[in-house]
């Protein structure tokens, strides 16, 4: 499970640096992991990048990065929620 979590975090950060900070030299990325009940965890990754288009639908997007993150969340049998 830690290996899949590391892959998920790596992919998210890779996407952030590829898309969120375009044309910028600096940006902030916050990563937190909280235990909900000792068995389930909430991983929150957010940035202060330029943001997504208003019509962006992460569940309909077919980019390789989001498909990989969806697949990883299925492997650990935990859903991921994309908050805009």
PDB file of N, CA, C and O in Angstrom:
ATOM      1  N   UNK A   1       0.806  -1.198   0.000  1.00  0.00           N
ATOM      2  CA  UNK A   1       0.000   0.000   0.000  1.00  0.00           C
ATOM      3  C   UNK A   1       0.856   1.271   0.000  1.00  0.00           C
ATOM      4  O   UNK A   1       0.529   2.193  -0.727  1.00  0.00           O
ATOM      5  N   UNK A   2       1.940   1.372   0.783  1.00  0.00           N
ATOM      6  CA  UNK A   2       2.761   2.586   0.743  1.00  0.00           C
ATOM      7  C   UNK A   2       3.328   2.852  -0.650  1.00  0.00           C
ATOM      8  O   UNK A   2       3.453   4.000  -1.068  1.00  0.00           O
ATOM      9  N   UNK A   3       3.658   1.785  -1.390  1.00  0.00           N
ATOM     10  CA  UNK A   3       4.199   1.945  -2.744  1.00  0.00           C
ATOM     11  C   UNK A   3       3.173   2.618  -3.650  1.00  0.00           C
ATOM     12  O   UNK A   3       3.492   3.536  -4.403  1.00  0.00           O
ATOM     13  N   UNK A   4       1.913   2.173  -3.580  1.00  0.00           N
ATOM     14  CA  UNK A   4       0.870   2.777  -4.402  1.00  0.00           C
ATOM     15  C   UNK A   4       0.611   4.213  -3.988  1.00  0.00           C
ATOM     16  O   UNK A   4       0.385   5.078  -4.836  1.00  0.00           O
ATOM     17  N   UNK A   5       0.670   4.496  -2.696  1.00  0.00           N
ATOM     18  CA  UNK A   5       0.497   5.866  -2.228  1.00  0.00           C
ATOM     19  C   UNK A   5       1.611   6.757  -2.755  1.00  0.00           C
ATOM     20  O   UNK A   5       1.364   7.890  -3.172  1.00  0.00           O
ATOM     21  N   UNK A   6       2.830   6.252  -2.760  1.00  0.00           N
ATOM     22  CA  UNK A   6       3.954   7.024  -3.284  1.00  0.00           C
ATOM     23  C   UNK A   6       3.779   7.287  -4.779  1.00  0.00           C
ATOM     24  O   UNK A   6       4.065   8.391  -5.261  1.00  0.00           O
ATOM     25  N   UNK A   7       3.297   6.307  -5.521  1.00  0.00           N
ATOM     26  CA  UNK A   7       3.040   6.509  -6.951  1.00  0.00           C
ATOM     27  C   UNK A   7       1.956   7.553  -7.173  1.00  0.00           C
ATOM     28  O   UNK A   7       2.049   8.389  -8.064  1.00  0.00           O
ATOM     29  N   UNK A   8       0.918   7.505  -6.353  1.00  0.00           N
ATOM     30  CA  UNK A   8      -0.185   8.460  -6.464  1.00  0.00           C
ATOM     31  C   UNK A   8       0.330   9.879  -6.205  1.00  0.00           C
ATOM     32  O   UNK A   8       0.048  10.810  -6.961  1.00  0.00           O
ATOM     33  N   UNK A   9       1.104  10.057  -5.129  1.00  0.00           N
ATOM     34  CA  UNK A   9       1.659  11.368  -4.790  1.00  0.00           C
ATOM     35  C   UNK A   9       2.601  11.847  -5.885  1.00  0.00           C
ATOM     36  O   UNK A   9       2.544  13.007  -6.304  1.00  0.00           O
ATOM     37  N   UNK A  10       3.454  10.963  -6.378  1.00  0.00           N
ATOM     38  CA  UNK A  10       4.394  11.325  -7.439  1.00  0.00           C
ATOM     39  C   UNK A  10       3.662  11.792  -8.685  1.00  0.00           C
ATOM     40  O   UNK A  10       4.028  12.804  -9.292  1.00  0.00           O
ATOM     41  N   UNK A  11       2.625  11.089  -9.078  1.00  0.00           N
ATOM     42  CA  UNK A  11       1.863  11.467 -10.263  1.00  0.00           C
ATOM     43  C   UNK A  11       1.163  12.806 -10.060  1.00  0.00           C
ATOM     44  O   UNK A  11       1.150  13.655 -10.950  1.00  0.00           O
ATOM     45  N   UNK A  12       0.587  13.006  -8.892  1.00  0.00           N
ATOM     46  CA  UNK A  12      -0.092  14.273  -8.612  1.00  0.00           C
ATOM     47  C   UNK A  12       0.889  15.445  -8.654  1.00  0.00           C
ATOM     48  O   UNK A  12       0.614  16.474  -9.279  1.00  0.00           O
ATOM     49  N   UNK A  13       2.041  15.289  -8.032  1.00  0.00           N
ATOM     50  CA  UNK A  13       3.028  16.368  -8.023  1.00  0.00           C
ATOM     51  C   UNK A  13       3.572  16.614  -9.426  1.00  0.00           C
ATOM     52  O   UNK A  13       3.767  17.762  -9.834  1.00  0.00           O
ATOM     53  N   UNK A  14       3.793  15.558 -10.174  1.00  0.00           N
ATOM     54  CA  UNK A  14       4.246  15.696 -11.555  1.00  0.00           C
ATOM     55  C   UNK A  14       3.242  16.514 -12.370  1.00  0.00           C
ATOM     56  O   UNK A  14       3.620  17.427 -13.117  1.00  0.00           O
ATOM     57  N   UNK A  15       1.958  16.207 -12.208  1.00  0.00           N
ATOM     58  CA  UNK A  15       0.925  16.964 -12.918  1.00  0.00           C
ATOM     59  C   UNK A  15       0.884  18.416 -12.472  1.00  0.00           C
ATOM     60  O   UNK A  15       0.682  19.317 -13.290  1.00  0.00           O
ATOM     61  N   UNK A  16       1.062  18.649 -11.178  1.00  0.00           N
ATOM     62  CA  UNK A  16       1.067  20.020 -10.666  1.00  0.00           C
ATOM     63  C   UNK A  16       2.183  20.822 -11.317  1.00  0.00           C
ATOM     64  O   UNK A  16       1.962  21.923 -11.826  1.00  0.00           O
ATOM     65  N   UNK A  17       3.393  20.286 -11.320  1.00  0.00           N
ATOM     66  CA  UNK A  17       4.514  21.042 -11.889  1.00  0.00           C
ATOM     67  C   UNK A  17       4.413  21.165 -13.407  1.00  0.00           C
ATOM     68  O   UNK A  17       4.900  22.130 -13.987  1.00  0.00           O
ATOM     69  N   UNK A  18       3.767  20.219 -14.048  1.00  0.00           N
ATOM     70  CA  UNK A  18       3.616  20.267 -15.499  1.00  0.00           C
ATOM     71  C   UNK A  18       2.551  21.281 -15.920  1.00  0.00           C
ATOM     72  O   UNK A  18       2.682  21.921 -16.958  1.00  0.00           O
ATOM     73  N   UNK A  19       1.498  21.427 -15.107  1.00  0.00           N
ATOM     74  CA  UNK A  19       0.364  22.236 -15.535  1.00  0.00           C
ATOM     75  C   UNK A  19       0.063  23.460 -14.665  1.00  0.00           C
ATOM     76  O   UNK A  19      -0.324  24.495 -15.190  1.00  0.00           O
ATOM     77  N   UNK A  20       0.199  23.350 -13.361  1.00  0.00           N
ATOM     78  CA  UNK A  20      -0.267  24.418 -12.467  1.00  0.00           C
ATOM     79  C   UNK A  20       0.653  25.629 -12.433  1.00  0.00           C
ATOM     80  O   UNK A  20       0.192  26.747 -12.241  1.00  0.00           O
ATOM     81  N   UNK A  21       1.940  25.420 -12.595  1.00  0.00           N
ATOM     82  CA  UNK A  21       2.893  26.510 -12.442  1.00  0.00           C
ATOM     83  C   UNK A  21       3.520  26.937 -13.759  1.00  0.00           C
ATOM     84  O   UNK A  21       4.647  27.414 -13.800  1.00  0.00           O
ATOM     85  N   UNK A  22       2.791  26.807 -14.836  1.00  0.00           N
ATOM     86  CA  UNK A  22       3.292  27.173 -16.153  1.00  0.00           C
ATOM     87  C   UNK A  22       3.702  28.641 -16.156  1.00  0.00           C
ATOM     88  O   UNK A  22       2.926  29.518 -15.785  1.00  0.00           O
ATOM     89  N   UNK A  23       4.923  28.904 -16.561  1.00  0.00           N
ATOM     90  CA  UNK A  23       5.420  30.274 -16.654  1.00  0.00           C
ATOM     91  C   UNK A  23       5.790  30.907 -15.325  1.00  0.00           C
ATOM     92  O   UNK A  23       6.055  32.098 -15.262  1.00  0.00           O
ATOM     93  N   UNK A  24       5.823  30.113 -14.267  1.00  0.00           N
ATOM     94  CA  UNK A  24       6.168  30.634 -12.939  1.00  0.00           C
ATOM     95  C   UNK A  24       7.422  29.956 -12.424  1.00  0.00           C
ATOM     96  O   UNK A  24       7.709  28.819 -12.752  1.00  0.00           O
ATOM     97  N   UNK A  25       8.166  30.665 -11.605  1.00  0.00           N
ATOM     98  CA  UNK A  25       9.363  30.083 -11.002  1.00  0.00           C
ATOM     99  C   UNK A  25       9.089  29.508  -9.623  1.00  0.00           C
ATOM    100  O   UNK A  25       9.851  28.705  -9.121  1.00  0.00           O
ATOM    101  N   UNK A  26       7.978  29.933  -8.996  1.00  0.00           N
ATOM    102  CA  UNK A  26       7.668  29.477  -7.646  1.00  0.00           C
ATOM    103  C   UNK A  26       6.208  29.076  -7.535  1.00  0.00           C
ATOM    104  O   UNK A  26       5.356  29.564  -8.273  1.00  0.00           O
ATOM    105  N   UNK A  27       5.945  28.208  -6.604  1.00  0.00           N
ATOM    106  CA  UNK A  27       4.587  27.785  -6.306  1.00  0.00           C
ATOM    107  C   UNK A  27       4.591  27.021  -4.997  1.00  0.00           C
ATOM    108  O   UNK A  27       5.639  26.623  -4.496  1.00  0.00           O
ATOM    109  N   UNK A  28       3.427  26.826  -4.447  1.00  0.00           N
ATOM    110  CA  UNK A  28       3.296  26.111  -3.167  1.00  0.00           C
ATOM    111  C   UNK A  28       2.466  24.851  -3.390  1.00  0.00           C
ATOM    112  O   UNK A  28       1.404  24.896  -4.009  1.00  0.00           O
ATOM    113  N   UNK A  29       2.976  23.733  -2.873  1.00  0.00           N
ATOM    114  CA  UNK A  29       2.261  22.458  -2.898  1.00  0.00           C
ATOM    115  C   UNK A  29       2.149  21.986  -1.456  1.00  0.00           C
ATOM    116  O   UNK A  29       3.144  21.905  -0.748  1.00  0.00           O
ATOM    117  N   UNK A  30       0.935  21.717  -1.013  1.00  0.00           N
ATOM    118  CA  UNK A  30       0.693  21.192   0.335  1.00  0.00           C
ATOM    119  C   UNK A  30       0.222  19.748   0.226  1.00  0.00           C
ATOM    120  O   UNK A  30      -0.666  19.445  -0.563  1.00  0.00           O
ATOM    121  N   UNK A  31       0.825  18.890   1.049  1.00  0.00           N
ATOM    122  CA  UNK A  31       0.452  17.477   1.092  1.00  0.00           C
ATOM    123  C   UNK A  31       0.173  17.128   2.544  1.00  0.00           C
ATOM    124  O   UNK A  31       0.995  17.401   3.420  1.00  0.00           O
ATOM    125  N   UNK A  32      -0.996  16.546   2.802  1.00  0.00           N
ATOM    126  CA  UNK A  32      -1.306  16.106   4.161  1.00  0.00           C
ATOM    127  C   UNK A  32      -1.949  14.723   4.108  1.00  0.00           C
ATOM    128  O   UNK A  32      -2.628  14.383   3.154  1.00  0.00           O
ATOM    129  N   UNK A  33      -1.706  13.960   5.141  1.00  0.00           N
ATOM    130  CA  UNK A  33      -2.280  12.624   5.280  1.00  0.00           C
ATOM    131  C   UNK A  33      -2.878  12.534   6.679  1.00  0.00           C
ATOM    132  O   UNK A  33      -2.182  12.753   7.668  1.00  0.00           O
ATOM    133  N   UNK A  34      -4.166  12.241   6.737  1.00  0.00           N
ATOM    134  CA  UNK A  34      -4.853  12.162   8.021  1.00  0.00           C
ATOM    135  C   UNK A  34      -5.506  10.799   8.174  1.00  0.00           C
ATOM    136  O   UNK A  34      -6.087  10.277   7.223  1.00  0.00           O
ATOM    137  N   UNK A  35      -5.419  10.257   9.371  1.00  0.00           N
ATOM    138  CA  UNK A  35      -6.095   8.993   9.672  1.00  0.00           C
ATOM    139  C   UNK A  35      -7.527   9.297  10.076  1.00  0.00           C
ATOM    140  O   UNK A  35      -7.772  10.123  10.951  1.00  0.00           O
ATOM    141  N   UNK A  36      -8.460   8.631   9.421  1.00  0.00           N
ATOM    142  CA  UNK A  36      -9.870   8.830   9.754  1.00  0.00           C
ATOM    143  C   UNK A  36     -10.292   7.941  10.920  1.00  0.00           C
ATOM    144  O   UNK A  36     -11.030   8.358  11.795  1.00  0.00           O
ATOM    145  N   UNK A  37      -9.833   6.694  10.904  1.00  0.00           N
ATOM    146  CA  UNK A  37     -10.243   5.745  11.940  1.00  0.00           C
ATOM    147  C   UNK A  37      -9.162   4.696  12.204  1.00  0.00           C
ATOM    148  O   UNK A  37      -9.434   3.670  12.797  1.00  0.00           O
ATOM    149  N   UNK A  38      -7.957   4.958  11.757  1.00  0.00           N
ATOM    150  CA  UNK A  38      -6.873   3.994  11.931  1.00  0.00           C
ATOM    151  C   UNK A  38      -6.771   2.988  10.798  1.00  0.00           C
ATOM    152  O   UNK A  38      -5.774   2.307  10.658  1.00  0.00           O
ATOM    153  N   UNK A  39      -7.827   2.872   9.989  1.00  0.00           N
ATOM    154  CA  UNK A  39      -7.830   1.954   8.856  1.00  0.00           C
ATOM    155  C   UNK A  39      -7.927   2.697   7.528  1.00  0.00           C
ATOM    156  O   UNK A  39      -7.480   2.204   6.509  1.00  0.00           O
ATOM    157  N   UNK A  40      -8.572   3.845   7.541  1.00  0.00           N
ATOM    158  CA  UNK A  40      -8.769   4.638   6.337  1.00  0.00           C
ATOM    159  C   UNK A  40      -8.088   5.995   6.509  1.00  0.00           C
ATOM    160  O   UNK A  40      -8.045   6.532   7.623  1.00  0.00           O
ATOM    161  N   UNK A  41      -7.581   6.498   5.407  1.00  0.00           N
ATOM    162  CA  UNK A  41      -6.822   7.738   5.449  1.00  0.00           C
ATOM    163  C   UNK A  41      -7.319   8.695   4.376  1.00  0.00           C
ATOM    164  O   UNK A  41      -7.835   8.278   3.347  1.00  0.00           O
ATOM    165  N   UNK A  42      -7.120   9.966   4.639  1.00  0.00           N
ATOM    166  CA  UNK A  42      -7.422  10.994   3.659  1.00  0.00           C
ATOM    167  C   UNK A  42      -6.114  11.648   3.268  1.00  0.00           C
ATOM    168  O   UNK A  42      -5.401  12.189   4.120  1.00  0.00           O
ATOM    169  N   UNK A  43      -5.796  11.564   1.982  1.00  0.00           N
ATOM    170  CA  UNK A  43      -4.615  12.202   1.421  1.00  0.00           C
ATOM    171  C   UNK A  43      -5.097  13.438   0.677  1.00  0.00           C
ATOM    172  O   UNK A  43      -5.941  13.336  -0.204  1.00  0.00           O
ATOM    173  N   UNK A  44      -4.574  14.602   1.054  1.00  0.00           N
ATOM    174  CA  UNK A  44      -4.960  15.854   0.420  1.00  0.00           C
ATOM    175  C   UNK A  44      -3.723  16.478  -0.212  1.00  0.00           C
ATOM    176  O   UNK A  44      -2.705  16.667   0.455  1.00  0.00           O
ATOM    177  N   UNK A  45      -3.821  16.747  -1.500  1.00  0.00           N
ATOM    178  CA  UNK A  45      -2.738  17.388  -2.231  1.00  0.00           C
ATOM    179  C   UNK A  45      -3.326  18.619  -2.899  1.00  0.00           C
ATOM    180  O   UNK A  45      -4.286  18.509  -3.659  1.00  0.00           O
ATOM    181  N   UNK A  46      -2.784  19.787  -2.596  1.00  0.00           N
ATOM    182  CA  UNK A  46      -3.301  21.005  -3.219  1.00  0.00           C
ATOM    183  C   UNK A  46      -2.153  21.947  -3.534  1.00  0.00           C
ATOM    184  O   UNK A  46      -1.064  21.827  -2.979  1.00  0.00           O
ATOM    185  N   UNK A  47      -2.432  22.870  -4.446  1.00  0.00           N
ATOM    186  CA  UNK A  47      -1.405  23.819  -4.870  1.00  0.00           C
ATOM    187  C   UNK A  47      -2.036  25.192  -5.054  1.00  0.00           C
ATOM    188  O   UNK A  47      -3.247  25.345  -5.025  1.00  0.00           O
ATOM    189  N   UNK A  48      -1.180  26.191  -5.243  1.00  0.00           N
ATOM    190  CA  UNK A  48      -1.668  27.544  -5.508  1.00  0.00           C
ATOM    191  C   UNK A  48      -1.414  27.925  -6.965  1.00  0.00           C
ATOM    192  O   UNK A  48      -1.128  29.067  -7.288  1.00  0.00           O
ATOM    193  N   UNK A  49      -1.568  26.946  -7.836  1.00  0.00           N
ATOM    194  CA  UNK A  49      -1.346  27.149  -9.266  1.00  0.00           C
ATOM    195  C   UNK A  49      -2.465  27.920  -9.930  1.00  0.00           C
ATOM    196  O   UNK A  49      -3.378  28.430  -9.269  1.00  0.00           O
ATOM    197  N   UNK A  50      -2.393  27.972 -11.247  1.00  0.00           N
ATOM    198  CA  UNK A  50      -3.328  28.796 -12.006  1.00  0.00           C
ATOM    199  C   UNK A  50      -4.756  28.275 -12.014  1.00  0.00           C
ATOM    200  O   UNK A  50      -5.677  28.972 -12.405  1.00  0.00           O
ATOM    201  N   UNK A  51      -4.978  27.058 -11.619  1.00  0.00           N
ATOM    202  CA  UNK A  51      -6.334  26.511 -11.552  1.00  0.00           C
ATOM    203  C   UNK A  51      -6.735  25.797 -12.832  1.00  0.00           C
ATOM    204  O   UNK A  51      -6.027  25.819 -13.834  1.00  0.00           O
ATOM    205  N   UNK A  52      -7.871  25.178 -12.780  1.00  0.00           N
ATOM    206  CA  UNK A  52      -8.390  24.405 -13.907  1.00  0.00           C
ATOM    207  C   UNK A  52      -9.501  25.178 -14.607  1.00  0.00           C
ATOM    208  O   UNK A  52     -10.141  26.038 -14.003  1.00  0.00           O
ATOM    209  N   UNK A  53      -9.752  24.855 -15.864  1.00  0.00           N
ATOM    210  CA  UNK A  53     -10.875  25.497 -16.551  1.00  0.00           C
ATOM    211  C   UNK A  53     -12.187  25.207 -15.828  1.00  0.00           C
ATOM    212  O   UNK A  53     -12.342  24.152 -15.211  1.00  0.00           O
ATOM    213  N   UNK A  54     -13.130  26.132 -15.895  1.00  0.00           N
ATOM    214  CA  UNK A  54     -14.396  25.956 -15.176  1.00  0.00           C
ATOM    215  C   UNK A  54     -15.175  24.733 -15.642  1.00  0.00           C
ATOM    216  O   UNK A  54     -15.937  24.156 -14.876  1.00  0.00           O
ATOM    217  N   UNK A  55     -14.978  24.309 -16.890  1.00  0.00           N
ATOM    218  CA  UNK A  55     -15.716  23.151 -17.406  1.00  0.00           C
ATOM    219  C   UNK A  55     -14.934  21.840 -17.278  1.00  0.00           C
ATOM    220  O   UNK A  55     -15.334  20.823 -17.823  1.00  0.00           O
ATOM    221  N   UNK A  56     -13.839  21.830 -16.521  1.00  0.00           N
ATOM    222  CA  UNK A  56     -13.012  20.636 -16.361  1.00  0.00           C
ATOM    223  C   UNK A  56     -13.762  19.577 -15.561  1.00  0.00           C
ATOM    224  O   UNK A  56     -14.305  19.844 -14.493  1.00  0.00           O
ATOM    225  N   UNK A  57     -13.803  18.361 -16.076  1.00  0.00           N
ATOM    226  CA  UNK A  57     -14.433  17.233 -15.387  1.00  0.00           C
ATOM    227  C   UNK A  57     -13.376  16.146 -15.190  1.00  0.00           C
ATOM    228  O   UNK A  57     -13.052  15.422 -16.128  1.00  0.00           O
ATOM    229  N   UNK A  58     -12.816  16.019 -13.991  1.00  0.00           N
ATOM    230  CA  UNK A  58     -11.742  15.046 -13.766  1.00  0.00           C
ATOM    231  C   UNK A  58     -12.175  13.605 -13.961  1.00  0.00           C
ATOM    232  O   UNK A  58     -11.356  12.736 -14.233  1.00  0.00           O
ATOM    233  N   UNK A  59     -13.470  13.331 -13.843  1.00  0.00           N
ATOM    234  CA  UNK A  59     -13.945  11.957 -13.982  1.00  0.00           C
ATOM    235  C   UNK A  59     -14.208  11.592 -15.439  1.00  0.00           C
ATOM    236  O   UNK A  59     -14.349  10.430 -15.773  1.00  0.00           O
ATOM    237  N   UNK A  60     -14.265  12.592 -16.311  1.00  0.00           N
ATOM    238  CA  UNK A  60     -14.457  12.343 -17.741  1.00  0.00           C
ATOM    239  C   UNK A  60     -13.157  12.526 -18.511  1.00  0.00           C
ATOM    240  O   UNK A  60     -13.073  12.158 -19.678  1.00  0.00           O
ATOM    241  N   UNK A  61     -12.155  13.090 -17.856  1.00  0.00           N
ATOM    242  CA  UNK A  61     -10.868  13.350 -18.513  1.00  0.00           C
ATOM    243  C   UNK A  61     -10.168  12.030 -18.815  1.00  0.00           C
ATOM    244  O   UNK A  61     -10.173  11.116 -18.011  1.00  0.00           O
ATOM    245  N   UNK A  62      -9.563  11.941 -19.976  1.00  0.00           N
ATOM    246  CA  UNK A  62      -8.882  10.703 -20.366  1.00  0.00           C
ATOM    247  C   UNK A  62      -7.366  10.878 -20.421  1.00  0.00           C
ATOM    248  O   UNK A  62      -6.679  10.118 -21.091  1.00  0.00           O
ATOM    249  N   UNK A  63      -6.837  11.867 -19.697  1.00  0.00           N
ATOM    250  CA  UNK A  63      -5.387  12.049 -19.690  1.00  0.00           C
ATOM    251  C   UNK A  63      -4.738  10.874 -18.966  1.00  0.00           C
ATOM    252  O   UNK A  63      -5.327  10.254 -18.075  1.00  0.00           O
ATOM    253  N   UNK A  64      -3.518  10.578 -19.346  1.00  0.00           N
ATOM    254  CA  UNK A  64      -2.801   9.445 -18.763  1.00  0.00           C
ATOM    255  C   UNK A  64      -2.637   9.613 -17.254  1.00  0.00           C
ATOM    256  O   UNK A  64      -2.804   8.660 -16.495  1.00  0.00           O
ATOM    257  N   UNK A  65      -2.352  10.835 -16.804  1.00  0.00           N
ATOM    258  CA  UNK A  65      -2.145  11.070 -15.380  1.00  0.00           C
ATOM    259  C   UNK A  65      -3.377  10.760 -14.553  1.00  0.00           C
ATOM    260  O   UNK A  65      -3.298  10.070 -13.530  1.00  0.00           O
ATOM    261  N   UNK A  66      -4.529  11.260 -14.977  1.00  0.00           N
ATOM    262  CA  UNK A  66      -5.757  10.997 -14.212  1.00  0.00           C
ATOM    263  C   UNK A  66      -6.189   9.543 -14.323  1.00  0.00           C
ATOM    264  O   UNK A  66      -6.714   8.975 -13.364  1.00  0.00           O
ATOM    265  N   UNK A  67      -5.954   8.923 -15.466  1.00  0.00           N
ATOM    266  CA  UNK A  67      -6.272   7.501 -15.600  1.00  0.00           C
ATOM    267  C   UNK A  67      -5.395   6.672 -14.656  1.00  0.00           C
ATOM    268  O   UNK A  67      -5.873   5.725 -14.022  1.00  0.00           O
ATOM    269  N   UNK A  68      -4.123   7.044 -14.533  1.00  0.00           N
ATOM    270  CA  UNK A  68      -3.215   6.348 -13.628  1.00  0.00           C
ATOM    271  C   UNK A  68      -3.674   6.514 -12.178  1.00  0.00           C
ATOM    272  O   UNK A  68      -3.716   5.547 -11.415  1.00  0.00           O
ATOM    273  N   UNK A  69      -4.054   7.729 -11.800  1.00  0.00           N
ATOM    274  CA  UNK A  69      -4.505   7.968 -10.430  1.00  0.00           C
ATOM    275  C   UNK A  69      -5.796   7.215 -10.128  1.00  0.00           C
ATOM    276  O   UNK A  69      -5.960   6.659  -9.039  1.00  0.00           O
ATOM    277  N   UNK A  70      -6.702   7.144 -11.085  1.00  0.00           N
ATOM    278  CA  UNK A  70      -7.935   6.372 -10.915  1.00  0.00           C
ATOM    279  C   UNK A  70      -7.609   4.895 -10.737  1.00  0.00           C
ATOM    280  O   UNK A  70      -8.153   4.222  -9.857  1.00  0.00           O
ATOM    281  N   UNK A  71      -6.713   4.376 -11.576  1.00  0.00           N
ATOM    282  CA  UNK A  71      -6.316   2.974 -11.480  1.00  0.00           C
ATOM    283  C   UNK A  71      -5.650   2.651 -10.156  1.00  0.00           C
ATOM    284  O   UNK A  71      -5.925   1.608  -9.547  1.00  0.00           O
ATOM    285  N   UNK A  72      -4.792   3.550  -9.674  1.00  0.00           N
ATOM    286  CA  UNK A  72      -4.123   3.323  -8.388  1.00  0.00           C
ATOM    287  C   UNK A  72      -5.130   3.317  -7.237  1.00  0.00           C
ATOM    288  O   UNK A  72      -5.035   2.487  -6.333  1.00  0.00           O
ATOM    289  N   UNK A  73      -6.097   4.221  -7.283  1.00  0.00           N
ATOM    290  CA  UNK A  73      -7.091   4.244  -6.204  1.00  0.00           C
ATOM    291  C   UNK A  73      -7.938   2.971  -6.225  1.00  0.00           C
ATOM    292  O   UNK A  73      -8.345   2.473  -5.177  1.00  0.00           O
ATOM    293  N   UNK A  74      -8.194   2.424  -7.398  1.00  0.00           N
ATOM    294  CA  UNK A  74      -8.943   1.159  -7.480  1.00  0.00           C
ATOM    295  C   UNK A  74      -8.132   0.004  -6.906  1.00  0.00           C
ATOM    296  O   UNK A  74      -8.686  -0.899  -6.278  1.00  0.00           O
ATOM    297  N   UNK A  75      -6.807   0.025  -7.144  1.00  0.00           N
ATOM    298  CA  UNK A  75      -5.969  -1.062  -6.629  1.00  0.00           C
ATOM    299  C   UNK A  75      -5.975  -1.119  -5.113  1.00  0.00           C
ATOM    300  O   UNK A  75      -5.908  -2.200  -4.535  1.00  0.00           O
ATOM    301  N   UNK A  76      -6.043   0.033  -4.466  1.00  0.00           N
ATOM    302  CA  UNK A  76      -6.075   0.029  -2.996  1.00  0.00           C
ATOM    303  C   UNK A  76      -7.514   0.020  -2.484  1.00  0.00           C
ATOM    304  O   UNK A  76      -7.760   0.121  -1.287  1.00  0.00           O
ATOM    305  N   UNK A  77      -8.463  -0.108  -3.419  1.00  0.00           N
ATOM    306  CA  UNK A  77      -9.891  -0.194  -3.101  1.00  0.00           C
ATOM    307  C   UNK A  77     -10.389   1.002  -2.293  1.00  0.00           C
ATOM    308  O   UNK A  77     -11.176   0.868  -1.365  1.00  0.00           O
ATOM    309  N   UNK A  78      -9.874   2.158  -2.635  1.00  0.00           N
ATOM    310  CA  UNK A  78     -10.314   3.393  -2.001  1.00  0.00           C
ATOM    311  C   UNK A  78     -10.615   4.410  -3.096  1.00  0.00           C
ATOM    312  O   UNK A  78      -9.860   4.550  -4.044  1.00  0.00           O
ATOM    313  N   UNK A  79     -11.699   5.122  -2.957  1.00  0.00           N
ATOM    314  CA  UNK A  79     -12.037   6.138  -3.967  1.00  0.00           C
ATOM    315  C   UNK A  79     -11.148   7.364  -3.835  1.00  0.00           C
ATOM    316  O   UNK A  79     -10.591   7.620  -2.784  1.00  0.00           O
ATOM    317  N   UNK A  80     -11.022   8.079  -4.922  1.00  0.00           N
ATOM    318  CA  UNK A  80     -10.392   9.387  -4.822  1.00  0.00           C
ATOM    319  C   UNK A  80     -11.421  10.419  -5.230  1.00  0.00           C
ATOM    320  O   UNK A  80     -12.285  10.176  -6.044  1.00  0.00           O
ATOM    321  N   UNK A  81     -11.344  11.548  -4.588  1.00  0.00           N
ATOM    322  CA  UNK A  81     -12.271  12.638  -4.869  1.00  0.00           C
ATOM    323  C   UNK A  81     -11.451  13.823  -5.331  1.00  0.00           C
ATOM    324  O   UNK A  81     -10.489  14.223  -4.672  1.00  0.00           O
ATOM    325  N   UNK A  82     -11.820  14.339  -6.452  1.00  0.00           N
ATOM    326  CA  UNK A  82     -11.124  15.474  -7.047  1.00  0.00           C
ATOM    327  C   UNK A  82     -11.890  16.725  -6.668  1.00  0.00           C
ATOM    328  O   UNK A  82     -13.032  16.889  -7.064  1.00  0.00           O
ATOM    329  N   UNK A  83     -11.288  17.593  -5.874  1.00  0.00           N
ATOM    330  CA  UNK A  83     -11.952  18.824  -5.454  1.00  0.00           C
ATOM    331  C   UNK A  83     -11.361  19.988  -6.232  1.00  0.00           C
ATOM    332  O   UNK A  83     -10.159  20.199  -6.218  1.00  0.00           O
ATOM    333  N   UNK A  84     -12.212  20.710  -6.905  1.00  0.00           N
ATOM    334  CA  UNK A  84     -11.750  21.870  -7.690  1.00  0.00           C
ATOM    335  C   UNK A  84     -11.760  23.119  -6.848  1.00  0.00           C
ATOM    336  O   UNK A  84     -12.464  23.292  -5.952  1.00  0.00           O
TER     337      UNK A  84
END
